[in-house]
XYZ file of C-alpha atoms in Angstrom:
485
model
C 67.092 36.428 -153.076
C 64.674 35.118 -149.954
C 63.459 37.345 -147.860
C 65.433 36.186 -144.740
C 68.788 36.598 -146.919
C 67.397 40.475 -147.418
C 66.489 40.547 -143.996
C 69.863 39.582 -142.825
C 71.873 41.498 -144.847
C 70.348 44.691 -144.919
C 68.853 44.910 -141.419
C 69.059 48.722 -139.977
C 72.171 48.956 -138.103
C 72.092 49.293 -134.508
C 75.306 50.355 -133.538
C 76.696 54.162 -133.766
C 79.634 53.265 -135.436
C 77.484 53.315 -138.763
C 80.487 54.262 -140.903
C 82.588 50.798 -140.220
C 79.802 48.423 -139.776
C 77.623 48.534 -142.708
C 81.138 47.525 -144.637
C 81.688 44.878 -142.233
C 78.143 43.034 -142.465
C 78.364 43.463 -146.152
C 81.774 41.744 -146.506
C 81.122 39.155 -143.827
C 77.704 38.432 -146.274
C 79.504 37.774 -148.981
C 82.147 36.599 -147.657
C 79.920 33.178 -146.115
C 77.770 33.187 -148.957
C 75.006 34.798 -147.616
C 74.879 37.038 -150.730
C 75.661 34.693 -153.556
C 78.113 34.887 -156.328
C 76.483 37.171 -158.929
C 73.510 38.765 -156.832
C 72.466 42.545 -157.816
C 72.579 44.730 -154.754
C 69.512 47.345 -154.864
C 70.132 50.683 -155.845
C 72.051 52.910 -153.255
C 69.398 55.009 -152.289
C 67.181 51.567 -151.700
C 70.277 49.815 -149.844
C 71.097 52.984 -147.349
C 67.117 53.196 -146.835
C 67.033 49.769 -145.941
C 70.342 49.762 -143.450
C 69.209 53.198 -142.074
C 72.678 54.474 -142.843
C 73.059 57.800 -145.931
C 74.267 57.732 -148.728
C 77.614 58.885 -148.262
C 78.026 56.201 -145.915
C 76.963 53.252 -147.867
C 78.891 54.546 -151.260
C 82.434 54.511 -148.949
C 81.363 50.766 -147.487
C 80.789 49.751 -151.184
C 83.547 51.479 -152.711
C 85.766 49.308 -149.936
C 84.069 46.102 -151.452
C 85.215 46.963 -154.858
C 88.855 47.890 -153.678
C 88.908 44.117 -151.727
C 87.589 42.531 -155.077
C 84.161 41.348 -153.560
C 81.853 43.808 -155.773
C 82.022 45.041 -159.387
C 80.146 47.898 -161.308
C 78.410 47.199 -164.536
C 77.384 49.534 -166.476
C 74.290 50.086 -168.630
C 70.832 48.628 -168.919
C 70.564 46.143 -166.260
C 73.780 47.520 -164.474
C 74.629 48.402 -160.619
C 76.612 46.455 -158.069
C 77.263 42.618 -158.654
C 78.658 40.304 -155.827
C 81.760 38.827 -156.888
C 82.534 35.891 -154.514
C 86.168 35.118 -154.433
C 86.732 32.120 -152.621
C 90.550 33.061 -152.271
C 89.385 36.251 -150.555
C 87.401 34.441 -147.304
C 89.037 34.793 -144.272
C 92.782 32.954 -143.706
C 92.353 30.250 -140.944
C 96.333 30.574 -140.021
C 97.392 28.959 -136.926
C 99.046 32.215 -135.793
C 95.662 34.058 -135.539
C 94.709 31.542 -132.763
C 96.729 33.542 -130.397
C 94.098 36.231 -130.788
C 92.301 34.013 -128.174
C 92.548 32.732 -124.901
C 91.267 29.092 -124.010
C 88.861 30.645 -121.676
C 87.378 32.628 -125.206
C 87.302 29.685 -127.446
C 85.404 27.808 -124.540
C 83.415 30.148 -123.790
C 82.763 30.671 -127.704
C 82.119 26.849 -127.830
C 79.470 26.626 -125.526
C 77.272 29.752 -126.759
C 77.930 28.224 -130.618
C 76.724 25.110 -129.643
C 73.228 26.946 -127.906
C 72.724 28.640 -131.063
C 73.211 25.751 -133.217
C 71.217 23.351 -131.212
C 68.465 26.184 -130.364
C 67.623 26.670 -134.251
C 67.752 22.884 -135.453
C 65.271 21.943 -132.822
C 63.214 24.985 -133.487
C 63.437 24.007 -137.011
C 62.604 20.301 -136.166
C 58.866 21.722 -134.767
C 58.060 23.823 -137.957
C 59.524 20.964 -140.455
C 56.377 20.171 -141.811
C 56.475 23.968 -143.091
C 59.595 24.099 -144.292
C 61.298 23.409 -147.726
C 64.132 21.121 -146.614
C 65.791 20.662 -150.095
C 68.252 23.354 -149.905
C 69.510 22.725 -146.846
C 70.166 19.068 -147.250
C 71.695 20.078 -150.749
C 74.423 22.540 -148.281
C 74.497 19.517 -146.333
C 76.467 17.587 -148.668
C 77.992 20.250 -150.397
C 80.595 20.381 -148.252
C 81.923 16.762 -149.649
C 83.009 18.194 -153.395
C 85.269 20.882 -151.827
C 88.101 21.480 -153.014
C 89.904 23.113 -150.423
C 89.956 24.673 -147.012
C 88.397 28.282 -148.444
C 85.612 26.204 -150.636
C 85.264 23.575 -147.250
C 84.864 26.839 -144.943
C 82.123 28.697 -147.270
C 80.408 25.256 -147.528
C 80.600 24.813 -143.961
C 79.737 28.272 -142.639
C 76.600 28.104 -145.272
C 75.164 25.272 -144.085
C 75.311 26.774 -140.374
C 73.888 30.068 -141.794
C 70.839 27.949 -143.889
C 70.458 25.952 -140.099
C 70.012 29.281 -138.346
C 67.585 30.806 -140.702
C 65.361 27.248 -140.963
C 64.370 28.321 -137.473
C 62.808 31.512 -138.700
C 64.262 33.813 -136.531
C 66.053 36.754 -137.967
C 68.610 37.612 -134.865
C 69.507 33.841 -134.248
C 70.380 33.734 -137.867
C 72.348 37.158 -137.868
C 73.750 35.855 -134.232
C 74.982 32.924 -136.361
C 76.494 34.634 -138.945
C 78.593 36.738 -136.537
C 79.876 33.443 -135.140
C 80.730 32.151 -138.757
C 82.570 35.250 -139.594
C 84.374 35.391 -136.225
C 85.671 31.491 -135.825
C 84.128 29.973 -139.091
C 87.693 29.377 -140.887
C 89.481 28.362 -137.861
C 87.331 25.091 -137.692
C 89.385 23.932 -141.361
C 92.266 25.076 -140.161
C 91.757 21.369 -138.014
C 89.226 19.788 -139.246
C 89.838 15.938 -139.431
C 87.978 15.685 -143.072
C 84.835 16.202 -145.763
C 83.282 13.451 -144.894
C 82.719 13.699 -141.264
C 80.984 17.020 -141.843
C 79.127 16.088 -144.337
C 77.929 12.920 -142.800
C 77.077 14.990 -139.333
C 75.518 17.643 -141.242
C 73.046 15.326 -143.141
C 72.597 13.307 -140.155
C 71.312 16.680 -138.453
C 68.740 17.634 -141.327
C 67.686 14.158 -141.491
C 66.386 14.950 -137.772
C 64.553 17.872 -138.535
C 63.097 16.252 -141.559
C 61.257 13.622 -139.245
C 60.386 16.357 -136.771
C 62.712 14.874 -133.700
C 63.916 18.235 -131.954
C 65.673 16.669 -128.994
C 67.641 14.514 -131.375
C 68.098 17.713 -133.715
C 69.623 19.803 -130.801
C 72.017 16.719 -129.755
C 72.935 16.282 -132.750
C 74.164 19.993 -133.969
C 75.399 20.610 -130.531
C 77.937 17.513 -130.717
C 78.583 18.089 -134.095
C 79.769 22.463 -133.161
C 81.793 20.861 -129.870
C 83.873 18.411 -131.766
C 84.592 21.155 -133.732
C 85.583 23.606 -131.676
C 87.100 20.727 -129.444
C 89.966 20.485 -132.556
C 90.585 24.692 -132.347
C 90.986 24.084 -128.976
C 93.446 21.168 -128.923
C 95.206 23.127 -131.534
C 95.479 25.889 -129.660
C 97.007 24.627 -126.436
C 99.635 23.225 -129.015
C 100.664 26.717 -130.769
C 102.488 28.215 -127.409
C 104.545 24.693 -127.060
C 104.199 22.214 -128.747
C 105.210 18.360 -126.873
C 108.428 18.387 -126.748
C 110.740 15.234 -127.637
C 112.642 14.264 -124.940
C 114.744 11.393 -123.594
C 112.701 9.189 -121.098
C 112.779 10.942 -117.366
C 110.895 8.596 -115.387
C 110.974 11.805 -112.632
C 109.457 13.866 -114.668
C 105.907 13.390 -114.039
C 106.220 13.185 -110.108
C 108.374 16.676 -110.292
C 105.671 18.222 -112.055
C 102.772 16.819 -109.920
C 104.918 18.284 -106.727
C 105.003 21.692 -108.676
C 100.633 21.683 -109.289
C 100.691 20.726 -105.358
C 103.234 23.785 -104.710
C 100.981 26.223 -106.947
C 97.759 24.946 -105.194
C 99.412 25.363 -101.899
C 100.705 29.109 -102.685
C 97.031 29.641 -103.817
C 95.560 28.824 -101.105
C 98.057 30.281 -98.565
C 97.627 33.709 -100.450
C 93.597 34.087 -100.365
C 94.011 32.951 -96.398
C 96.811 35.505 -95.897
C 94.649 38.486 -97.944
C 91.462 37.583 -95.824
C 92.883 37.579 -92.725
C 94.853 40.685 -93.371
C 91.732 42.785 -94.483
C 89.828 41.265 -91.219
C 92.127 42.865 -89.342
C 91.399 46.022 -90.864
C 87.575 45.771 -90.367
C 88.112 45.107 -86.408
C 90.836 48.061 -86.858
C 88.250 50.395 -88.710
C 85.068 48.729 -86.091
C 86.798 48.893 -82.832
C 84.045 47.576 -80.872
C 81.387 49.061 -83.025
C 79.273 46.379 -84.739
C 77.551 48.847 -87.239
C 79.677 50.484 -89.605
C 79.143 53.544 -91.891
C 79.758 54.530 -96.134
C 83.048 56.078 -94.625
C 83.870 52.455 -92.774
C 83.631 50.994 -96.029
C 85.679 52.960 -97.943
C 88.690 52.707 -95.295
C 88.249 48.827 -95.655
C 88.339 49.416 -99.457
C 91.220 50.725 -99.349
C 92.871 47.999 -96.929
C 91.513 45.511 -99.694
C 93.295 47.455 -102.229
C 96.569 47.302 -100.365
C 96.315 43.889 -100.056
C 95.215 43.149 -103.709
C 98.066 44.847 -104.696
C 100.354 42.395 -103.290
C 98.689 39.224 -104.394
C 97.881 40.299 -107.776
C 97.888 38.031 -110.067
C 97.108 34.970 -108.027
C 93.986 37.082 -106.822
C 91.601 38.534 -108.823
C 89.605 40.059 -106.639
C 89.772 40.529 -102.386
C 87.708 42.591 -99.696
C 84.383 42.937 -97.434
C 80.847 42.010 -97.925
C 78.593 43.793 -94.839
C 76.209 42.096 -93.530
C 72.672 43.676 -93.357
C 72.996 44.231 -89.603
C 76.582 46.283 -90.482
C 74.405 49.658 -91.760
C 74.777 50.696 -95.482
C 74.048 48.628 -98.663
C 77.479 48.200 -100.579
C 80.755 46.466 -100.597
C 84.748 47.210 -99.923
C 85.448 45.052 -102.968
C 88.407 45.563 -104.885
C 89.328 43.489 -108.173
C 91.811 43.596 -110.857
C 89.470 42.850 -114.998
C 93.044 43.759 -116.757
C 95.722 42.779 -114.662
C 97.966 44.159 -111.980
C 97.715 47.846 -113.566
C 93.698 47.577 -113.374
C 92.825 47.484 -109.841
C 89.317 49.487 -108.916
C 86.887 49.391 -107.056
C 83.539 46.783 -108.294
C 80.871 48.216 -107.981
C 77.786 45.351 -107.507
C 73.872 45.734 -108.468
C 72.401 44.708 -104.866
C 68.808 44.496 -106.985
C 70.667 41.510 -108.951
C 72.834 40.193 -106.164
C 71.966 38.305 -103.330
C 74.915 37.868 -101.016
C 72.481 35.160 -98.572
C 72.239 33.186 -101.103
C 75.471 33.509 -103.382
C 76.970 30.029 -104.604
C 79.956 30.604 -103.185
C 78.719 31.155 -100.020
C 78.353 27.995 -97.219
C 76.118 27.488 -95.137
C 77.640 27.576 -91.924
C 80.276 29.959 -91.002
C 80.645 29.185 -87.653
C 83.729 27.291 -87.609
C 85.648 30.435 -88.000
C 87.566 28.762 -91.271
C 88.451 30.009 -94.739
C 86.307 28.089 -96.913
C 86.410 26.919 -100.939
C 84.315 27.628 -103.244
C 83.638 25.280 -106.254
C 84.132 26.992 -109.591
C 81.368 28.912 -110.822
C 80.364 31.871 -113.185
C 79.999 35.073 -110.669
C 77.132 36.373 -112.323
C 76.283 40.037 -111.200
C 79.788 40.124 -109.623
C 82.806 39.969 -111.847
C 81.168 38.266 -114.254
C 83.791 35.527 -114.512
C 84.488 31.853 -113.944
C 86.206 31.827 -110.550
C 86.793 29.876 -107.044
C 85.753 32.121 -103.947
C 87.391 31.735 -100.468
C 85.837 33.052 -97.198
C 85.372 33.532 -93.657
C 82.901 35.087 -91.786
C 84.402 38.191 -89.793
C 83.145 39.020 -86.327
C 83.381 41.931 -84.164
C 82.576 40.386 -80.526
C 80.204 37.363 -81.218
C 78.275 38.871 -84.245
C 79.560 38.157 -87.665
C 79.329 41.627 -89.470
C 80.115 40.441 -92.959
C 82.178 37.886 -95.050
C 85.947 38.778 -96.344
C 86.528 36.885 -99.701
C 88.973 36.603 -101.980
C 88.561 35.273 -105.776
C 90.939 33.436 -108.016
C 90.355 33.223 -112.018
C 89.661 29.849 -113.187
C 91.342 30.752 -116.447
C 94.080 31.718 -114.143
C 94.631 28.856 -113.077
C 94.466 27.524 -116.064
C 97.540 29.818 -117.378
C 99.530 29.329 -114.309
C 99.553 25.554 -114.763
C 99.985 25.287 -118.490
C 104.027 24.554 -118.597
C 103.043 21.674 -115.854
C 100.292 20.209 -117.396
C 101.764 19.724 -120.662
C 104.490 17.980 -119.473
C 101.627 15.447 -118.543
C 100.230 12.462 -120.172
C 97.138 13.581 -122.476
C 94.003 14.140 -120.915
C 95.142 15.253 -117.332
C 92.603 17.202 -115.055
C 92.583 19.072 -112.373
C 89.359 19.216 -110.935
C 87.388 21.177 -107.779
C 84.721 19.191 -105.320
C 82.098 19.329 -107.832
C 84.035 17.372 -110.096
C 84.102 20.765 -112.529
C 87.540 20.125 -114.756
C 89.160 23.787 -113.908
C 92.857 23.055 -115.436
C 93.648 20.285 -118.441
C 95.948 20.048 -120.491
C 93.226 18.756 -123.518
C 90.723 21.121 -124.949
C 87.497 19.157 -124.953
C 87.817 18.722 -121.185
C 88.089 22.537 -120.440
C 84.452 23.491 -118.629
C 83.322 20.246 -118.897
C 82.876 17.707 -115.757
C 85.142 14.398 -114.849
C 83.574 11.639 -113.653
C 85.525 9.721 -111.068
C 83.667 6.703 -111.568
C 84.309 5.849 -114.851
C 88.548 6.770 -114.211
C 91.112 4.346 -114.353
C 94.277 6.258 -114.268
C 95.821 7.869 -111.173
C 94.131 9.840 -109.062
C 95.507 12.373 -106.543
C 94.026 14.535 -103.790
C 95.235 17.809 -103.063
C 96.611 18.335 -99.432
C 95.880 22.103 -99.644
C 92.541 22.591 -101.688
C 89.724 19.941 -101.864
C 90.594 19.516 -105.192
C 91.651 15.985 -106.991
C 94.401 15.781 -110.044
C 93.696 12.738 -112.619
C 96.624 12.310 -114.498
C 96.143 10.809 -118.398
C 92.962 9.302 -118.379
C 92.174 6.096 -120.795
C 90.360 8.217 -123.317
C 89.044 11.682 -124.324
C 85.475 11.317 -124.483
C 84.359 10.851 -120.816
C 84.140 14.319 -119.576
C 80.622 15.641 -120.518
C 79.749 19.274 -120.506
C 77.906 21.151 -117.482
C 76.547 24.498 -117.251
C 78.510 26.717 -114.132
C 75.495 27.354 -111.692
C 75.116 31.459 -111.318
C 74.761 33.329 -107.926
């Protein structure tokens, strides 16, 4: 066994839950191959030495193994506990377990997959003069002889695993494993065929072999995206599936009136939240134009009230002082779990600058509610979402900014029914062009460009947003990176 196989394994655990985890990164080795078929484990007292965990604890993880079939016990000279790799026992990749994720997760899970996979084949590209490259081109191509989808998935996930630990780093190959036990199978529950993969995967070690790490990264980051591009198109088809219908050549205009209706209710609910918890800071102010912690939490609760009401087309609604207003702090309520959820956010001010915020413009002197584009609210909510604003004034002097924020994600769930009534590859995007609703997986967080369209296009008469409907074909929206506060 090599030492970063050891390493990997039997790292100390880190989490408190000692008991549950040492079974799970056990199984989850053996499970993608990371212990082989047939491999001794060390003695118990070594193993629970090694994993920090006692004895105790490491004999129940291992007598689970046994009872799931993926360890046996031999006895006598030579004897302990044998991996027994079951190929039949590897995670099921059924369609139904898709459902355990929303599009926003498998996105999300796409993007940081593709990091980690680029990340360690360009790292690996640098130190490829160092490295033994045999075994994993041999995993490469492995993938080609499978048999079937549980053989294709180990092959698969131990290639990625091999990838991860040619970069020499211990947590980006444990990070990878994680991934591989987490969304590994659900790539063959899709995947288009052998052959791709294993042409992809060579092509990939074939980069690191001549020491090319931008063409490396490119390539394994492509290669994890048009994977997880397929779990994602496969996904928007498990809730409803296209249905068969006789032609209704109204169809498509009744459902691009009903985006334009939902746009327009969006919009008219932020406006109608801000303005009513402006009110309620002149109310609380009077002609004050410094305000107190007590101010605050009066306003809080006015932004509470008001959530309450626009829940769930808002996610989040109240007041951001400005630093002439008094104390540090915010009246912000927001809703992480729905409706039943609504509390108070509380913000690091150390992390968050409010000046300089990407949502905010630069001018607020036109008294207007104003648009954000969508972007990840980091520090804040910690979610993709579009901001709206205004500037509130007591007098002539602005004393803060009431917001509201709508989930991306949200949007993307409220439009679903509408957009998959659509010709393939419809977007709705926001003024930077970010795609915010599709109805086609590899276009979710990615950006259109408007240039290179030739459908129809459509501008919103309520948001500054456009809607392409169908677009000639699938590949022309590229990925982008949401800019942070």
């Amino acid at each position: 066994m090599t030492t970063w196989r050891e390493q990997l394994a039997f790292a100390p655990l880190a989490t408190f839950d000692r008991g549950e985890e040492v079974g799970r990164r056990l199984r989850h080795a053996i499970e993608l191959g990371v212990l082989e078929d047939g491999t001794q484990l060390p003695s118990e007292s070594e193993l629970a030495a090694k994993m920090g965990v006692s004895t105790l604890t490491l004999r129940a993880a291992l007598a689970e193994l046994r009872g799931r079939g993926l360890l046996e016990t031999r006895r006598g000279k030579g004897g302990g506990s044998f991996v027994k790799a079951n190929t039949g026992d590897i995670i099921k990749a059924e369609r139904e377990s898709l459902m355990a994720y929303s599009l926003e997760d498998l996105r999300d899970i796409r993007d940081y997959w593709a990091f980690l996979a680029g990340s360690a084949a360009a790292t690996a590209a640098e130190r490829s003069e160092r490295l033994s490259l045999g075994r994993l081109a041999s995993m490469a191509v492995k993938i080609e002889s499978s048999a079937d989808p549980a053989n294709a998935t180990r092959a698969d996930s131990r290639f990625h695993i091999e990838l991860a630990a040619s970069s020499g780093s211990v947590r980006l190959t444990r990070e990878e494993m994680a991934m591989q036990a987490e969304v590994g199978p659900l790539i063959w529950a899709v995947h288009a065929g052998h052959g791709s993969a294993a042409a992809e995967h060579a092509a990939i070690v074939e980069a690191i072999r001549s020491g090319d790490g931008i063409r490396a990264r490119t390539l394994a980051e492509e290669h994890v995206r048009s994977d997880m591009n397929r779990v994602l198109d496969l996904r928007m088809s498990v809730d409803a599936s296209r249905e068969e219908s006789p032609p209704d050549p109204g169809r498509e205009e009744r459902e691009v009136a009903s985006i334009e209706s939902f746009t327009g209710l969006l919009a008219d609910t932020a406006s109608s939240s801000i303005r009513s918890i402006e009110h309620a800071v002149r109310v609380q102010l009077g002609s004050r134009r410094q305000g107190d912690s007590s101010d605050l939490d009066a306003i809080y609760d006015a932004s509470r009230r008001t959530l309450e009401g626009a829940t769930p087309l808002l996610y989040g609604a109240g007041f951001l002082p400005d630093s002439s207003f008094g104390p540090s702090g915010a009246a912000w309520c927001h809703a992480p779990t729905g409706p039943q959820s609504l509390q108070r956010l509380v913000i690091d001010w150390d992390l968050y600058q409010g000046g300089t915020a990407t949502w905010r413009p630069d001018d607020y002197g036109d008294g207007a509610v104003h648009i954000s584009h969508a972007y990840l609210d980091a520090n804040g909510s910690n979610e993709n979402i579009v901001t709206f604003s205004k500037a509130a004034f007591v007098g002539e002097q602005m004393v803060g900014i009431v917001a509201a924020d709508v989930l991306v994600r949200g949007i993307q769930s409220q439009l679903e029914s509408h957009l998959r009534a659509l010709p393939p590859n419809t977007c709705l995007v926001d003024q930077n062009d970010v795609i915010i609703a599709t109805n086609t997986g590899r276009f979710m967080g990615g950006v259109y460009s408007p240039a290179r369209y030739a459908g129809k296009q459509m501008a919103l008469q309520t948001m500054p947003w456009k809607l392409f409907v169908g677009t000639p074909t699938a590949d022309r929206a590229r990925r982008t990176t949401a800019p942070h506060t």
